Amino acid sequence: MRLIKEFTKGFWQELPPFRLVLGLCPTLAVTTAAKNGLAMGLATTFVLVFSNLVVSALRQVIPSKVRIASYIVIIASFVVMAELFMQAYFYPFYEILGIFVPLIVVNCIILGRAEAFASKNPIIYSLADGLGIGLGFTISLIVLGGIREILGNGTFFDASIMWSTFEPFRFMVKAPGAFVALGFLLGFINLISRKRPAH
Amino acid sequence: MRDLVKMVVVLLVICTISGVALAYVHHITEEPRQYSYVKFVQEPSMKALLKGHENDPIKDRIQLALGEDERGKPINKIVLPAKKDGKIFELAYGASAMGYIDVIEVMVGFKPDGEVIGISIMRNIETPGLGSRISEPEFTEQFTGIDLETNQLSAEGGKIDAISGATNSSIGVIKAVAVALEQFPQIQKEVFKP
C-alpha cells in the first residue's frame, strides 16, 4: 500500500513544477513543443530513477559529511550516460534540448529526492518515488509544452489539430509565452487544490 | 580520524566506479554516436554535393586517422565516398575553422584527382542575416574548382568575394576549406591505395 502511495504522490500531491514549483529552468526553457517536453521529462525520469536507486542502496555507506558531493557524482554520472544515449539513438532531441540535458545535474528535483527521500528509505520505495515524481514531471512538461504548441503553432505532437483559419499566437512558443502559460497553469492548479481539503 | 579516512575512501570509490561506468558507456555508444552525427549533420550537406552515386556513402564511410592535433589527440576523419560501378568517382569530408561567433563546419566534395566539386556549410551559428549568408549558393558556388592558391579573398589575390559585412565569417569558411585542401593528398593516398 505504501508503495502505491509513494508512486502516486508525484502525480498530484508533490507534482514537481506545479505544486512544489521546483525544476522551473527546464520547465520554462524546453517546453516549446509537447514532444520536447516528453523527451526532457523521460531523460529526467531516467536520471531520477537510477540516482534514487544508487543513493538508496548506498544510504548506510555514505558518511553524512560528504553526502552532497557523493550525490552529485552519482547524479552527474547518470546525466552523462543519458546524454551519450541521446546522442547515439535520439540525435534530433539531443540537438533540440542542447545545454538543458547536462543541466539536469543541477535540477533541484533530483538532488531534492536524493536528499529528502532516497537517503532515508529502502530501495523499493525510492524506485517508486523516483518513477512517480519523474513521470509527474514528464506529464507536467507535456501539458505545458502541449498548451504552448497548440496556441503558438496550431499543432500537437507535430499533428495539425486547429481549424484552418487559426492564426497561431507566435509569442506562445517564444520565451515570454512560457511564463504566461506557466502562470495560468499555476493559478488554475491552485484554484483546484484550494477546493480540496488540505492533507 | 577514522571519519576522515572513511569519507575519503567512500568518495574515492564512488568516483572510481562512476568513472569506469562512464568509460564503458562512452565506449559502447561510440559507433551509434558517430553514425548519428554523420546521419543528421553530414548527410544533408553530402546530398547537396555528391550526386549520381549507386552506393550508400554513409554505410561505406571510411575512417582515417590523420596524425595528431595540437593537443595530441588523434584526428579522426570520416570520408564519404560516392561510388559508381564499384569505383569511387567522388568523395566528401568535413573540415572546420573558427568563424566570427563559433566554429563553422564545412563539407568539401572532391574528385579523385583533387578537383573541388563544391562545398556545403554543415553547421554555423553566425550572425543571422550577415554571417549566416555563408550558406547561400552565391557564396558557396565560388569555391567550385578552387585550389590552395586561389582559396583567398579577392582583396588578397584570390578568387573568393567576401560577403559584405561578414568578412570574418567568410574568412572562417576559407580557412576550413584550406584545412580540407591541405588534408587531401594524405586522404587521397589512403583512400586510393592499391
Short mmCIF file of C-alpha atoms in Angstrom, two decimals:
data_model
loop_
_atom_site.label_atom_id
_atom_site.label_comp_id
_atom_site.label_asym_id
_atom_site.label_seq_id
_atom_site.Cartn_x
_atom_site.Cartn_y
_atom_site.Cartn_z
CA MET A 1 0.00 0.00 0.00
CA ARG A 2 2.78 2.37 0.91
CA LEU A 3 4.41 1.57 -2.43
CA ILE A 4 1.35 2.86 -4.29
CA LYS A 5 1.28 5.96 -2.13
CA GLU A 6 4.93 6.74 -2.84
CA PHE A 7 4.37 6.21 -6.55
CA THR A 8 1.22 8.28 -6.93
CA LYS A 9 2.25 11.25 -4.81
CA GLY A 10 4.32 12.52 -7.75
CA PHE A 11 1.21 12.95 -9.86
CA TRP A 12 -0.59 15.46 -7.69
CA GLN A 13 0.44 15.97 -4.07
CA GLU A 14 4.11 16.56 -4.87
CA LEU A 15 3.85 17.32 -8.59
CA PRO A 16 7.24 18.97 -9.04
CA PRO A 17 6.83 22.03 -11.28
CA PHE A 18 3.22 22.94 -10.47
CA ARG A 19 2.73 22.05 -6.82
CA LEU A 20 6.25 22.32 -5.42
CA VAL A 21 7.36 24.84 -8.07
CA LEU A 22 10.68 23.03 -8.46
CA GLY A 23 12.74 22.42 -11.58
CA LEU A 24 11.47 25.51 -13.37
CA CYS A 25 14.54 26.08 -15.53
CA PRO A 26 13.90 23.10 -17.86
CA THR A 27 10.14 23.55 -17.42
CA LEU A 28 10.26 27.03 -18.92
CA ALA A 29 13.07 26.55 -21.39
CA VAL A 30 12.35 23.35 -23.31
CA THR A 31 8.55 23.27 -23.44
CA THR A 32 8.25 24.92 -26.87
CA ALA A 33 6.54 21.75 -28.12
CA ALA A 34 4.92 18.74 -26.48
CA LYS A 35 7.49 16.28 -27.83
CA ASN A 36 10.40 18.32 -26.44
CA GLY A 37 8.70 18.21 -23.05
CA LEU A 38 8.31 14.43 -23.39
CA ALA A 39 12.00 13.96 -24.26
CA MET A 40 13.20 16.17 -21.43
CA GLY A 41 10.82 14.50 -18.98
CA LEU A 42 11.94 11.00 -19.91
CA ALA A 43 15.63 11.94 -19.68
CA THR A 44 14.98 13.39 -16.22
CA THR A 45 12.99 10.32 -15.18
CA PHE A 46 15.85 8.05 -16.25
CA VAL A 47 18.32 10.02 -14.13
CA LEU A 48 15.90 10.27 -11.21
CA VAL A 49 15.11 6.56 -11.03
CA PHE A 50 18.73 5.44 -11.22
CA SER A 51 20.10 8.12 -8.88
CA ASN A 52 17.39 7.24 -6.34
CA LEU A 53 18.29 3.56 -6.71
CA VAL A 54 22.01 4.10 -6.12
CA VAL A 55 21.63 6.71 -3.38
CA SER A 56 19.17 4.45 -1.57
CA ALA A 57 21.43 1.41 -1.94
CA LEU A 58 24.39 3.35 -0.53
CA ARG A 59 22.49 5.19 2.19
CA GLN A 60 24.22 3.28 5.02
CA VAL A 61 27.66 3.69 3.46
CA ILE A 62 27.87 7.36 2.55
CA PRO A 63 29.05 9.49 5.51
CA SER A 64 26.72 12.43 6.05
CA LYS A 65 29.52 14.99 5.72
CA VAL A 66 30.25 14.08 2.09
CA ARG A 67 26.73 13.09 1.11
CA ILE A 68 26.03 16.04 -1.21
CA ALA A 69 29.33 15.54 -3.04
CA SER A 70 28.56 11.83 -3.42
CA TYR A 71 25.02 12.51 -4.66
CA ILE A 72 26.30 14.99 -7.24
CA VAL A 73 28.88 12.49 -8.55
CA ILE A 74 26.20 9.80 -8.81
CA ILE A 75 23.67 12.13 -10.48
CA ALA A 76 26.25 13.61 -12.87
CA SER A 77 27.31 10.12 -13.98
CA PHE A 78 23.75 9.19 -14.92
CA VAL A 79 23.22 12.52 -16.65
CA VAL A 80 26.29 11.99 -18.82
CA MET A 81 25.06 8.47 -19.63
CA ALA A 82 21.65 9.87 -20.59
CA GLU A 83 23.38 12.43 -22.79
CA LEU A 84 25.52 9.80 -24.52
CA PHE A 85 22.48 7.57 -25.14
CA MET A 86 20.52 10.50 -26.56
CA GLN A 87 23.42 11.45 -28.79
CA ALA A 88 23.62 7.88 -30.03
CA TYR A 89 19.96 6.99 -30.50
CA PHE A 90 17.85 10.19 -30.39
CA TYR A 91 20.10 12.72 -32.10
CA PRO A 92 17.36 15.21 -33.13
CA PHE A 93 16.31 15.56 -29.49
CA TYR A 94 19.92 15.91 -28.44
CA GLU A 95 20.20 18.90 -30.79
CA ILE A 96 16.94 20.50 -29.61
CA LEU A 97 17.48 20.05 -25.87
CA GLY A 98 21.14 21.00 -26.16
CA ILE A 99 22.53 22.51 -22.98
CA PHE A 100 19.49 21.51 -20.91
CA VAL A 101 20.48 17.83 -20.85
CA PRO A 102 23.78 18.43 -18.99
CA LEU A 103 21.91 20.91 -16.79
CA ILE A 104 19.81 18.03 -15.37
CA VAL A 105 22.75 17.64 -12.95
CA VAL A 106 21.71 20.79 -11.12
CA ASN A 107 17.97 20.12 -11.38
CA CYS A 108 16.85 20.53 -7.80
CA ILE A 109 14.13 17.88 -8.17
CA ILE A 110 16.75 15.16 -8.48
CA LEU A 111 19.04 16.32 -5.68
CA GLY A 112 15.91 17.02 -3.64
CA ARG A 113 14.60 13.46 -3.99
CA ALA A 114 18.06 12.02 -3.21
CA GLU A 115 18.40 14.13 -0.08
CA ALA A 116 14.80 14.11 1.16
CA PHE A 117 13.69 10.62 0.21
CA ALA A 118 16.18 8.13 -1.19
CA SER A 119 18.79 8.69 1.53
CA LYS A 120 16.27 7.67 4.20
CA ASN A 121 14.15 4.95 2.58
CA PRO A 122 14.64 1.40 1.27
CA ILE A 123 15.41 0.78 -2.39
CA ILE A 124 11.93 -0.34 -3.45
CA TYR A 125 10.21 2.80 -2.14
CA SER A 126 12.93 5.00 -3.60
CA LEU A 127 12.37 3.46 -7.01
CA ALA A 128 8.61 4.05 -6.75
CA ASP A 129 9.26 7.61 -5.62
CA GLY A 130 11.69 8.34 -8.47
CA LEU A 131 9.42 6.82 -11.09
CA GLY A 132 6.34 8.65 -9.79
CA ILE A 133 7.99 12.05 -9.47
CA GLY A 134 9.72 11.60 -12.84
CA LEU A 135 6.51 10.67 -14.64
CA GLY A 136 4.68 13.53 -12.92
CA PHE A 137 7.39 15.88 -14.18
CA THR A 138 7.12 14.39 -17.67
CA ILE A 139 3.35 14.84 -17.74
CA SER A 140 3.71 18.42 -16.50
CA LEU A 141 6.16 19.22 -19.28
CA ILE A 142 3.89 17.61 -21.89
CA VAL A 143 0.90 19.62 -20.62
CA LEU A 144 2.81 22.90 -20.65
CA GLY A 145 4.52 22.11 -23.96
CA GLY A 146 1.20 20.99 -25.44
CA ILE A 147 -0.57 24.22 -24.45
CA ARG A 148 2.23 26.32 -25.89
CA GLU A 149 2.45 24.25 -29.06
CA ILE A 150 -1.31 24.28 -29.68
CA LEU A 151 -1.66 28.02 -29.14
CA GLY A 152 1.68 29.04 -30.62
CA ASN A 153 1.87 26.72 -33.58
CA GLY A 154 -1.56 25.14 -34.02
CA THR A 155 -0.15 21.62 -33.67
CA PHE A 156 0.08 18.90 -31.00
CA PHE A 157 2.94 16.38 -31.31
CA ASP A 158 3.50 17.86 -34.79
CA ALA A 159 -0.03 16.96 -35.91
CA SER A 160 -2.15 19.87 -37.06
CA ILE A 161 -5.26 20.00 -34.87
CA MET A 162 -6.61 23.55 -35.11
CA TRP A 163 -9.07 24.77 -37.75
CA SER A 164 -7.53 26.01 -40.98
CA THR A 165 -8.11 29.74 -40.43
CA PHE A 166 -6.50 29.56 -36.97
CA GLU A 167 -3.80 32.22 -36.64
CA PRO A 168 -1.14 30.94 -34.16
CA PHE A 169 -0.03 33.22 -31.30
CA ARG A 170 3.65 33.02 -32.18
CA PHE A 171 4.74 34.52 -28.91
CA MET A 172 3.48 31.44 -27.01
CA VAL A 173 6.43 29.38 -28.34
CA LYS A 174 8.87 32.19 -27.54
CA ALA A 175 10.31 32.82 -24.07
CA PRO A 176 7.52 35.10 -22.73
CA GLY A 177 4.90 32.51 -23.66
CA ALA A 178 6.49 30.09 -21.19
CA PHE A 179 5.94 32.48 -18.30
CA VAL A 180 2.39 33.32 -19.35
CA ALA A 181 1.39 29.66 -19.79
CA LEU A 182 3.05 28.60 -16.54
CA GLY A 183 1.38 31.47 -14.68
CA PHE A 184 -2.09 30.50 -15.86
CA LEU A 185 -1.45 26.81 -15.13
CA LEU A 186 -0.22 27.55 -11.60
CA GLY A 187 -3.24 29.74 -10.97
CA PHE A 188 -5.57 27.04 -12.26
CA ILE A 189 -3.94 24.33 -10.16
CA ASN A 190 -4.06 26.50 -7.03
CA LEU A 191 -7.76 27.07 -7.70
CA ILE A 192 -8.44 23.32 -7.79
CA SER A 193 -6.26 22.49 -4.82
CA ARG A 194 -7.91 25.15 -2.66
CA LYS A 195 -11.23 23.41 -3.01
CA ARG A 196 -9.75 20.11 -1.90
CA PRO A 197 -9.34 19.54 1.83
CA ALA A 198 -5.75 20.05 2.91
CA HIS A 199 -3.81 16.92 3.85
CA MET B 1 40.50 10.45 12.11
CA ARG B 2 38.54 7.33 11.24
CA ASP B 3 35.72 9.51 9.95
CA LEU B 4 38.13 11.34 7.69
CA VAL B 5 39.52 8.12 6.25
CA LYS B 6 36.04 6.78 5.68
CA MET B 7 34.93 9.95 3.87
CA VAL B 8 37.94 9.89 1.59
CA VAL B 9 37.60 6.20 0.82
CA VAL B 10 33.86 6.35 0.12
CA LEU B 11 34.16 9.34 -2.22
CA LEU B 12 37.14 7.77 -3.94
CA VAL B 13 35.28 4.51 -4.52
CA ILE B 14 32.15 6.28 -5.81
CA CYS B 15 34.20 8.42 -8.19
CA THR B 16 36.18 5.42 -9.43
CA ILE B 17 33.10 3.33 -10.10
CA SER B 18 31.36 6.20 -11.87
CA GLY B 19 34.48 6.82 -13.96
CA VAL B 20 34.64 3.18 -15.05
CA ALA B 21 30.90 3.10 -15.79
CA LEU B 22 31.12 6.26 -17.89
CA ALA B 23 34.10 4.98 -19.83
CA TYR B 24 32.14 1.81 -20.58
CA VAL B 25 29.02 3.66 -21.77
CA HIS B 26 31.19 6.02 -23.80
CA HIS B 27 32.80 3.03 -25.44
CA ILE B 28 29.61 1.12 -26.29
CA THR B 29 27.90 4.23 -27.73
CA GLU B 30 30.90 5.22 -29.85
CA GLU B 31 29.62 3.61 -33.05
CA PRO B 32 25.98 4.78 -32.87
CA ARG B 33 27.03 8.30 -31.83
CA GLN B 34 29.27 8.62 -34.84
CA TYR B 35 26.53 7.22 -37.07
CA SER B 36 24.03 9.78 -35.71
CA TYR B 37 26.48 12.60 -36.31
CA VAL B 38 27.07 11.51 -39.89
CA LYS B 39 23.36 10.87 -40.46
CA PHE B 40 21.96 14.12 -39.06
CA VAL B 41 24.78 16.64 -39.51
CA GLN B 42 26.69 15.45 -42.57
CA GLU B 43 24.01 13.78 -44.67
CA PRO B 44 22.15 16.94 -45.78
CA SER B 45 25.41 18.50 -46.98
CA MET B 46 26.55 15.27 -48.54
CA LYS B 47 23.33 15.01 -50.54
CA ALA B 48 23.91 18.53 -51.88
CA LEU B 49 27.43 17.67 -53.03
CA LEU B 50 27.56 14.05 -54.16
CA LYS B 51 25.20 13.14 -56.96
CA GLY B 52 24.68 10.11 -59.16
CA HIS B 53 26.21 7.52 -56.85
CA GLU B 54 24.90 3.97 -56.61
CA ASN B 55 26.10 3.17 -53.11
CA ASP B 56 25.19 4.49 -49.67
CA PRO B 57 28.14 6.76 -48.77
CA ILE B 58 27.18 6.71 -45.09
CA LYS B 59 27.26 2.94 -44.92
CA ASP B 60 30.53 2.86 -46.87
CA ARG B 61 32.13 5.66 -44.86
CA ILE B 62 35.89 5.38 -44.45
CA GLN B 63 37.54 6.25 -41.19
CA LEU B 64 41.07 7.56 -41.27
CA ALA B 65 43.47 8.67 -38.55
CA LEU B 66 45.33 11.73 -39.77
CA GLY B 67 48.15 12.34 -37.30
CA GLU B 68 47.51 14.37 -34.18
CA ASP B 69 46.14 17.82 -33.47
CA GLU B 70 47.94 20.43 -31.33
CA ARG B 71 46.58 18.87 -28.13
CA GLY B 72 47.95 15.46 -29.04
CA LYS B 73 44.57 13.88 -29.75
CA PRO B 74 44.36 11.78 -32.93
CA ILE B 75 42.39 13.44 -35.73
CA ASN B 76 39.67 11.09 -36.91
CA LYS B 77 38.42 11.83 -40.36
CA ILE B 78 35.22 10.43 -41.80
CA VAL B 79 35.37 10.26 -45.58
CA LEU B 80 32.16 9.69 -47.53
CA PRO B 81 32.83 8.01 -50.86
CA ALA B 82 30.42 8.12 -53.82
CA LYS B 83 30.80 5.01 -55.96
CA LYS B 84 29.65 4.12 -59.45
CA ASP B 85 30.37 0.66 -60.90
CA GLY B 86 32.29 -0.15 -57.72
CA LYS B 87 34.74 2.69 -58.18
CA ILE B 88 34.95 5.88 -56.16
CA PHE B 89 34.29 8.80 -58.51
CA GLU B 90 33.71 11.49 -55.87
CA LEU B 91 34.31 11.84 -52.16
CA ALA B 92 33.45 14.34 -49.46
CA TYR B 93 34.60 15.08 -45.95
CA GLY B 94 34.18 17.77 -43.34
CA ALA B 95 36.60 20.34 -42.03
CA SER B 96 36.13 23.17 -39.59
CA ALA B 97 37.62 26.52 -38.63
CA MET B 98 36.74 29.40 -36.37
CA GLY B 99 34.27 31.87 -37.83
CA TYR B 100 33.10 35.10 -36.28
CA ILE B 101 30.95 33.64 -33.49
CA ASP B 102 31.76 29.96 -33.35
CA VAL B 103 33.31 27.11 -35.30
CA ILE B 104 32.00 26.72 -38.84
CA GLU B 105 31.81 23.16 -40.15
CA VAL B 106 32.15 22.84 -43.89
CA MET B 107 31.86 19.77 -46.08
CA VAL B 108 34.04 19.76 -49.17
CA GLY B 109 33.49 17.47 -52.15
CA PHE B 110 36.43 16.28 -54.27
CA LYS B 111 37.05 14.38 -57.47
CA PRO B 112 39.69 11.65 -57.14
CA ASP B 113 42.32 13.93 -58.73
CA GLY B 114 41.71 16.61 -56.10
CA GLU B 115 39.45 18.95 -58.02
CA VAL B 116 36.90 20.60 -55.72
CA ILE B 117 33.36 19.89 -56.90
CA GLY B 118 31.80 22.16 -54.31
CA ILE B 119 31.34 22.97 -50.64
CA SER B 120 28.37 22.97 -48.33
CA ILE B 121 28.07 24.54 -44.87
CA MET B 122 27.08 21.92 -42.28
CA ARG B 123 26.78 23.87 -39.08
CA ASN B 124 27.12 27.54 -38.31
CA ILE B 125 25.63 29.94 -35.79
CA GLU B 126 26.97 33.11 -37.40
CA THR B 127 25.00 36.36 -37.16
CA PRO B 128 21.59 35.89 -38.81
CA GLY B 129 21.33 37.95 -41.98
CA LEU B 130 25.05 38.67 -42.16
CA GLY B 131 27.40 35.80 -41.38
CA SER B 132 24.66 33.21 -41.83
CA ARG B 133 24.67 34.09 -45.56
CA ILE B 134 27.78 31.92 -45.94
CA SER B 135 25.41 29.02 -46.58
CA GLU B 136 23.79 30.75 -49.57
CA PRO B 137 24.68 29.34 -53.01
CA GLU B 138 26.03 32.72 -54.27
CA PHE B 139 28.81 32.38 -51.75
CA THR B 140 29.46 28.64 -51.70
CA GLU B 141 29.45 28.30 -55.51
CA GLN B 142 32.60 30.43 -55.64
CA PHE B 143 34.52 27.50 -54.17
CA THR B 144 33.91 25.14 -57.09
CA GLY B 145 37.27 24.33 -58.68
CA ILE B 146 39.21 26.17 -56.02
CA ASP B 147 42.79 25.25 -55.06
CA LEU B 148 45.14 26.29 -52.28
CA GLU B 149 46.41 29.32 -54.24
CA THR B 150 43.07 30.75 -55.29
CA ASN B 151 41.41 29.98 -51.92
CA GLN B 152 41.90 33.58 -50.73
CA LEU B 153 39.80 36.71 -50.52
CA SER B 154 39.81 38.60 -53.83
CA ALA B 155 41.32 41.55 -51.98
CA GLU B 156 44.33 39.35 -51.30
CA GLY B 157 44.65 38.00 -54.82
CA GLY B 158 42.34 35.00 -54.53
CA LYS B 159 39.01 34.18 -56.13
CA ILE B 160 36.59 34.50 -53.21
CA ASP B 161 34.45 37.61 -52.77
CA ALA B 162 33.68 38.02 -49.09
CA ILE B 163 30.10 38.71 -48.00
CA SER B 164 29.96 42.39 -47.23
CA GLY B 165 29.59 42.93 -43.50
CA ALA B 166 30.67 39.37 -42.75
CA THR B 167 34.38 39.27 -43.60
CA ASN B 168 35.29 37.17 -40.58
CA SER B 169 32.65 34.55 -41.34
CA SER B 170 33.84 34.42 -44.95
CA ILE B 171 37.44 34.00 -43.80
CA GLY B 172 36.27 31.21 -41.48
CA VAL B 173 34.89 29.28 -44.45
CA ILE B 174 38.10 29.91 -46.43
CA LYS B 175 40.17 28.61 -43.52
CA ALA B 176 38.01 25.49 -43.18
CA VAL B 177 38.30 24.81 -46.93
CA ALA B 178 42.07 25.33 -46.67
CA VAL B 179 42.21 22.66 -43.95
CA ALA B 180 40.32 20.27 -46.23
CA LEU B 181 42.60 21.07 -49.20
CA GLU B 182 45.73 20.51 -47.12
CA GLN B 183 44.42 17.14 -45.92
CA PHE B 184 43.54 15.95 -49.40
CA PRO B 185 46.92 14.48 -50.52
CA GLN B 186 47.07 12.30 -47.41
CA ILE B 187 43.42 11.23 -47.73
CA GLN B 188 43.90 10.55 -51.45
CA LYS B 189 46.83 8.27 -50.64
CA GLU B 190 44.83 6.36 -48.00
CA VAL B 191 41.58 6.02 -49.94
CA PHE B 192 43.04 5.10 -53.31
CA LYS B 193 45.88 2.94 -52.09
CA PRO B 194 46.22 -0.22 -54.17
#
